[in-house]
Amino acid sequence: MDVAKCTLDGDNYYVDRFSELPTGELAEKRRALICTGCGNQAYFKRAATSGQGACFGARPHAKDCKFATPEAEERKGELEDRSILTNPGNRILIDLQYGAHEGANVAPGGPEGSTNPRGMRYTSENSGRTADSRRRLSTILRNLIASDDFRRSKTVVEVSQEISMPIKDFFVNFSVVDDGFVNKKLGFWGLIYDTGDGSEGSLWLNTGKKDKLSILVVGEMYPKFKDKFRLVNSNSPEGMHVLVIGELKRSSKDKLYIMLESLDRCTLCDDK
């Protein structure tokens, strides 16, 4: 969308005008943007080196908002979900090793790193047969973005034989994170509203206002993180979705954060 409202000064900003704000003012106001159609929190995405212009967006808009993405676009992950969600006995095995070699913009429904495009296998359990579906993190993230049914699913997801939980309990959107999730290892996901350069070459992925959680990519990991997701600079992830499997912590300065443990436990999706 081309316009958003800043709650700090009450002004409506067209994207070209907002892009030209001084750096400090832009950094402050981008955390206080709302959609002019529905009032939900909005974000600003800078112009990309690929030629895509700067824009505002909101995730989600209200259902009746005139700026909401058409239903056909919202359901772009539905076809891939269908084989999972119509069989309540299915279990999803997250393929972290495949994810270690992915890019940030993998189309849903694409190859899953095997000759079987769905990565399906069957295991015997008592007298029945249970379908196990192997999925990479990028596919999971796209389905979390696109499908309410997927987010609410009771289908069990398994991570490296160390975590086994229903989808609805394991994947947590940034918007509902609070102290109750501290010291829990889960799949946290949502929008990156802005980024910040930390000490010793580290990168902070910020998920909203200053009291919201941030994801820390330490300096020694940042170059590989940048290469994996084809990022041009530290601002590139702004406006993208991220999914990270990690443990939520509270710092000595009372900040909620997740330190990225390894690249195979994180994925980005440019949902522009």
Short mmCIF file of C-alpha atoms in Angstrom, two decimals:
data_model
loop_
_atom_site.label_atom_id
_atom_site.label_comp_id
_atom_site.label_asym_id
_atom_site.label_seq_id
_atom_site.Cartn_x
_atom_site.Cartn_y
_atom_site.Cartn_z
CA MET A 1 0.00 0.00 0.00
CA ASP A 2 1.12 3.54 -0.73
CA VAL A 3 0.03 5.35 2.43
CA ALA A 4 0.14 4.72 6.19
CA LYS A 5 -0.67 6.75 9.30
CA CYS A 6 1.89 7.55 12.00
CA THR A 7 0.36 7.55 15.49
CA LEU A 8 3.16 9.77 16.84
CA ASP A 9 2.14 12.85 14.86
CA GLY A 10 -1.22 11.80 13.39
CA ASP A 11 -0.02 12.38 9.82
CA ASN A 12 -0.76 10.20 6.81
CA TYR A 13 2.46 9.51 4.89
CA TYR A 14 2.76 8.55 1.27
CA VAL A 15 5.61 6.12 0.85
CA ASP A 16 7.82 8.51 -1.15
CA ARG A 17 7.57 11.18 1.55
CA PHE A 18 8.19 8.65 4.34
CA SER A 19 11.25 7.28 2.54
CA GLU A 20 12.82 10.73 2.55
CA LEU A 21 12.54 11.32 6.31
CA PRO A 22 15.82 11.79 8.20
CA THR A 23 17.25 8.48 9.38
CA GLY A 24 16.52 8.98 13.07
CA GLU A 25 12.98 10.22 12.48
CA LEU A 26 12.23 7.36 10.10
CA ALA A 27 13.55 4.79 12.59
CA GLU A 28 11.24 6.15 15.30
CA LYS A 29 8.12 6.61 13.19
CA ARG A 30 8.32 3.24 11.43
CA ARG A 31 7.46 1.60 14.77
CA ALA A 32 4.28 3.68 15.05
CA LEU A 33 2.60 3.03 11.69
CA ILE A 34 -0.98 1.82 11.21
CA CYS A 35 -3.07 1.01 8.16
CA THR A 36 -5.31 3.92 7.13
CA GLY A 37 -8.03 1.45 6.17
CA CYS A 38 -8.37 -0.72 9.29
CA GLY A 39 -6.02 0.71 11.93
CA ASN A 40 -3.94 -2.46 12.30
CA GLN A 41 -0.19 -2.15 12.79
CA ALA A 42 1.67 -1.46 9.57
CA TYR A 43 5.31 -1.67 8.51
CA PHE A 44 7.58 0.12 6.07
CA LYS A 45 9.80 -1.66 3.57
CA ARG A 46 12.65 0.18 1.87
CA ALA A 47 13.23 0.11 -1.87
CA ALA A 48 15.12 -2.99 -3.00
CA THR A 49 18.22 -3.08 -5.20
CA SER A 50 16.23 -5.36 -7.53
CA GLY A 51 14.16 -2.34 -8.53
CA GLN A 52 11.11 -2.97 -6.32
CA GLY A 53 9.95 0.29 -4.83
CA ALA A 54 9.45 1.09 -1.17
CA CYS A 55 6.04 0.26 0.25
CA PHE A 56 3.90 -0.01 3.35
CA GLY A 57 2.19 -3.21 4.40
CA ALA A 58 0.24 -4.75 7.26
CA ARG A 59 -0.01 -8.34 8.51
CA PRO A 60 -2.77 -8.89 9.03
CA HIS A 61 -5.26 -6.34 7.79
CA ALA A 62 -8.79 -6.56 9.14
CA LYS A 63 -10.88 -8.89 6.98
CA ASP A 64 -12.99 -6.06 5.58
CA CYS A 65 -10.04 -3.72 4.98
CA LYS A 66 -9.84 -2.36 1.45
CA PHE A 67 -6.08 -2.93 1.50
CA ALA A 68 -6.32 -6.62 2.46
CA THR A 69 -4.71 -9.09 0.07
CA PRO A 70 -7.28 -10.84 -2.15
CA GLU A 71 -8.40 -14.23 -0.90
CA ALA A 72 -6.76 -16.06 -3.79
CA GLU A 73 -3.39 -14.63 -2.78
CA GLU A 74 -3.96 -15.37 0.92
CA ARG A 75 -4.44 -19.05 0.09
CA LYS A 76 -1.30 -19.53 -1.95
CA GLY A 77 -0.16 -22.23 0.49
CA GLU A 78 -3.47 -24.08 0.54
CA LEU A 79 -2.72 -26.74 -2.08
CA GLU A 80 0.37 -27.90 -0.25
CA ASP A 81 -1.45 -27.86 3.11
CA ARG A 82 -4.31 -29.97 1.86
CA SER A 83 -2.45 -33.29 1.87
CA ILE A 84 -1.34 -32.63 5.46
CA LEU A 85 -4.49 -31.30 7.03
CA THR A 86 -6.99 -33.75 5.53
CA ASN A 87 -5.23 -36.66 7.25
CA PRO A 88 -5.31 -36.14 11.02
CA GLY A 89 -2.79 -38.97 11.52
CA ASN A 90 -0.08 -37.12 9.63
CA ARG A 91 3.09 -35.95 11.31
CA ILE A 92 5.36 -33.30 9.86
CA LEU A 93 9.09 -33.88 10.11
CA ILE A 94 10.96 -30.60 9.70
CA ASP A 95 13.92 -31.12 7.41
CA LEU A 96 16.55 -28.86 8.95
CA GLN A 97 19.37 -30.15 6.76
CA TYR A 98 17.47 -29.26 3.60
CA GLY A 99 16.72 -25.86 5.11
CA ALA A 100 20.44 -25.28 5.56
CA HIS A 101 20.76 -24.96 1.78
CA GLU A 102 17.58 -23.04 0.96
CA GLY A 103 17.08 -19.53 -0.34
CA ALA A 104 14.70 -16.97 1.07
CA ASN A 105 12.22 -17.05 -1.81
CA VAL A 106 11.34 -20.72 -2.41
CA ALA A 107 7.92 -21.14 -3.96
CA PRO A 108 5.48 -23.30 -1.97
CA GLY A 109 4.80 -26.70 -3.50
CA GLY A 110 8.29 -27.01 -4.97
CA PRO A 111 10.71 -29.92 -4.61
CA GLU A 112 11.38 -31.06 -1.06
CA GLY A 113 14.89 -32.34 -1.67
CA SER A 114 13.94 -35.89 -2.65
CA THR A 115 12.56 -37.78 -5.62
CA ASN A 116 9.18 -37.72 -3.88
CA PRO A 117 8.04 -34.07 -4.18
CA ARG A 118 5.91 -34.27 -1.05
CA GLY A 119 8.55 -36.09 0.98
CA MET A 120 5.95 -38.61 2.16
CA ARG A 121 6.69 -41.89 3.93
CA TYR A 122 4.56 -44.31 5.93
CA THR A 123 5.27 -45.92 9.28
CA SER A 124 3.38 -48.66 11.04
CA GLU A 125 1.76 -47.78 14.32
CA ASN A 126 -0.39 -50.56 15.82
CA SER A 127 -2.84 -51.68 13.13
CA GLY A 128 -2.90 -48.40 11.21
CA ARG A 129 -0.61 -46.49 8.91
CA THR A 130 0.53 -42.98 9.66
CA ALA A 131 1.78 -40.67 6.92
CA ASP A 132 4.91 -38.71 7.78
CA SER A 133 5.45 -35.60 5.70
CA ARG A 134 8.92 -34.08 5.44
CA ARG A 135 8.91 -30.29 5.01
CA ARG A 136 11.58 -27.60 4.98
CA LEU A 137 11.29 -24.49 7.12
CA SER A 138 10.61 -22.17 4.19
CA THR A 139 7.53 -24.20 3.27
CA ILE A 140 6.32 -24.19 6.87
CA LEU A 141 6.69 -20.41 7.10
CA ARG A 142 4.76 -19.78 3.90
CA ASN A 143 1.93 -21.97 5.15
CA LEU A 144 1.88 -20.20 8.51
CA ILE A 145 1.50 -16.91 6.66
CA ALA A 146 -1.16 -18.13 4.25
CA SER A 147 -3.42 -20.55 6.11
CA ASP A 148 -5.54 -20.14 9.24
CA ASP A 149 -6.26 -23.89 9.12
CA PHE A 150 -2.56 -24.66 9.16
CA ARG A 151 -1.92 -22.38 12.13
CA ARG A 152 -4.75 -24.02 14.09
CA SER A 153 -3.87 -27.59 13.09
CA LYS A 154 -3.42 -30.33 15.69
CA THR A 155 -1.07 -32.17 13.34
CA VAL A 156 2.15 -33.03 15.20
CA VAL A 157 5.38 -31.42 14.08
CA GLU A 158 8.72 -33.01 14.97
CA VAL A 159 12.10 -31.27 15.03
CA SER A 160 15.24 -33.45 15.01
CA GLN A 161 13.64 -35.96 17.41
CA GLU A 162 14.01 -33.39 20.20
CA ILE A 163 10.62 -31.63 19.93
CA SER A 164 7.24 -33.16 19.13
CA MET A 165 4.19 -30.88 19.47
CA PRO A 166 0.97 -29.96 17.62
CA ILE A 167 1.37 -27.17 15.08
CA LYS A 168 -1.05 -24.92 16.99
CA ASP A 169 1.13 -25.11 20.12
CA PHE A 170 4.61 -25.16 18.61
CA PHE A 171 4.43 -22.19 16.24
CA VAL A 172 3.95 -18.88 18.06
CA ASN A 173 3.39 -15.55 16.34
CA PHE A 174 5.39 -12.62 17.67
CA SER A 175 2.18 -10.72 18.41
CA VAL A 176 1.22 -13.04 21.29
CA VAL A 177 4.65 -13.55 22.86
CA ASP A 178 4.87 -12.60 26.54
CA ASP A 179 6.71 -13.66 29.70
CA GLY A 180 4.87 -16.98 29.68
CA PHE A 181 7.05 -18.12 26.79
CA VAL A 182 10.40 -17.30 28.43
CA ASN A 183 12.78 -20.30 28.56
CA LYS A 184 10.61 -22.25 26.12
CA LYS A 185 12.02 -23.57 22.85
CA LEU A 186 9.42 -23.12 20.11
CA GLY A 187 8.98 -21.96 16.54
CA PHE A 188 8.55 -18.18 16.76
CA TRP A 189 7.47 -16.38 13.61
CA GLY A 190 6.18 -13.10 12.21
CA LEU A 191 7.25 -9.85 10.60
CA ILE A 192 10.59 -8.10 10.90
CA TYR A 193 9.66 -4.44 11.35
CA ASP A 194 13.19 -3.12 11.39
CA THR A 195 16.80 -4.15 12.00
CA GLY A 196 19.67 -2.85 14.06
CA ASP A 197 23.42 -3.28 13.96
CA GLY A 198 24.73 -4.70 17.23
CA SER A 199 28.18 -5.01 18.75
CA GLU A 200 30.96 -7.01 17.11
CA GLY A 201 29.18 -7.23 13.76
CA SER A 202 25.94 -8.71 15.10
CA LEU A 203 22.47 -8.03 13.69
CA TRP A 204 19.18 -7.54 15.53
CA LEU A 205 15.92 -8.49 13.81
CA ASN A 206 13.23 -6.46 15.58
CA THR A 207 9.65 -7.69 15.51
CA GLY A 208 7.73 -4.56 16.48
CA LYS A 209 7.92 -1.80 19.06
CA LYS A 210 10.84 -1.64 21.47
CA ASP A 211 9.12 -3.83 24.07
CA LYS A 212 8.67 -6.68 21.56
CA LEU A 213 11.14 -9.51 21.12
CA SER A 214 14.17 -9.35 18.86
CA ILE A 215 16.26 -12.06 17.21
CA LEU A 216 20.04 -11.82 17.58
CA VAL A 217 22.31 -12.98 14.76
CA VAL A 218 25.80 -12.93 16.27
CA GLY A 219 28.68 -11.38 14.32
CA GLU A 220 30.41 -14.65 13.45
CA MET A 221 27.16 -16.00 11.98
CA TYR A 222 26.01 -12.85 10.16
CA PRO A 223 28.12 -13.24 6.94
CA LYS A 224 26.72 -16.75 6.35
CA PHE A 225 23.21 -15.56 7.30
CA LYS A 226 23.54 -12.78 4.72
CA ASP A 227 24.76 -15.20 2.03
CA LYS A 228 22.11 -17.82 2.73
CA PHE A 229 19.23 -15.39 2.35
CA ARG A 230 20.84 -13.29 -0.40
CA LEU A 231 20.75 -10.12 1.66
CA VAL A 232 22.43 -7.02 0.29
CA ASN A 233 22.87 -5.25 3.63
CA SER A 234 21.67 -5.24 7.22
CA ASN A 235 18.45 -3.43 6.27
CA SER A 236 17.40 -6.03 3.71
CA PRO A 237 15.29 -8.22 6.06
CA GLU A 238 13.00 -5.32 6.99
CA GLY A 239 9.43 -6.13 5.96
CA MET A 240 10.16 -9.86 5.56
CA HIS A 241 8.70 -12.70 7.58
CA VAL A 242 11.00 -14.82 9.72
CA LEU A 243 10.61 -18.20 11.41
CA VAL A 244 13.18 -19.17 14.02
CA ILE A 245 13.30 -22.27 16.20
CA GLY A 246 14.90 -21.22 19.43
CA GLU A 247 14.58 -20.48 23.12
CA LEU A 248 13.06 -17.21 24.26
CA LYS A 249 15.18 -15.39 26.84
CA ARG A 250 14.95 -12.18 28.87
CA SER A 251 18.16 -10.16 29.09
CA SER A 252 19.59 -8.36 32.11
CA LYS A 253 18.20 -5.17 30.54
CA ASP A 254 14.69 -6.69 30.53
CA LYS A 255 14.67 -7.34 26.77
CA LEU A 256 12.97 -10.41 25.26
CA TYR A 257 15.21 -12.00 22.66
CA ILE A 258 16.12 -15.21 20.85
CA MET A 259 19.74 -15.88 19.96
CA LEU A 260 19.92 -17.70 16.63
CA GLU A 261 21.56 -21.04 17.41
CA SER A 262 22.29 -22.13 13.85
CA LEU A 263 21.33 -21.14 10.32
CA ASP A 264 19.34 -24.31 9.76
CA ARG A 265 16.87 -23.22 12.48
CA CYS A 266 15.83 -20.03 10.71
CA THR A 267 14.20 -19.04 7.44
CA LEU A 268 13.06 -15.79 5.82
CA CYS A 269 10.23 -15.13 3.41
CA ASP A 270 9.85 -12.00 1.33
CA ASP A 271 6.07 -11.71 1.25
CA LYS A 272 5.98 -8.43 -0.63
#
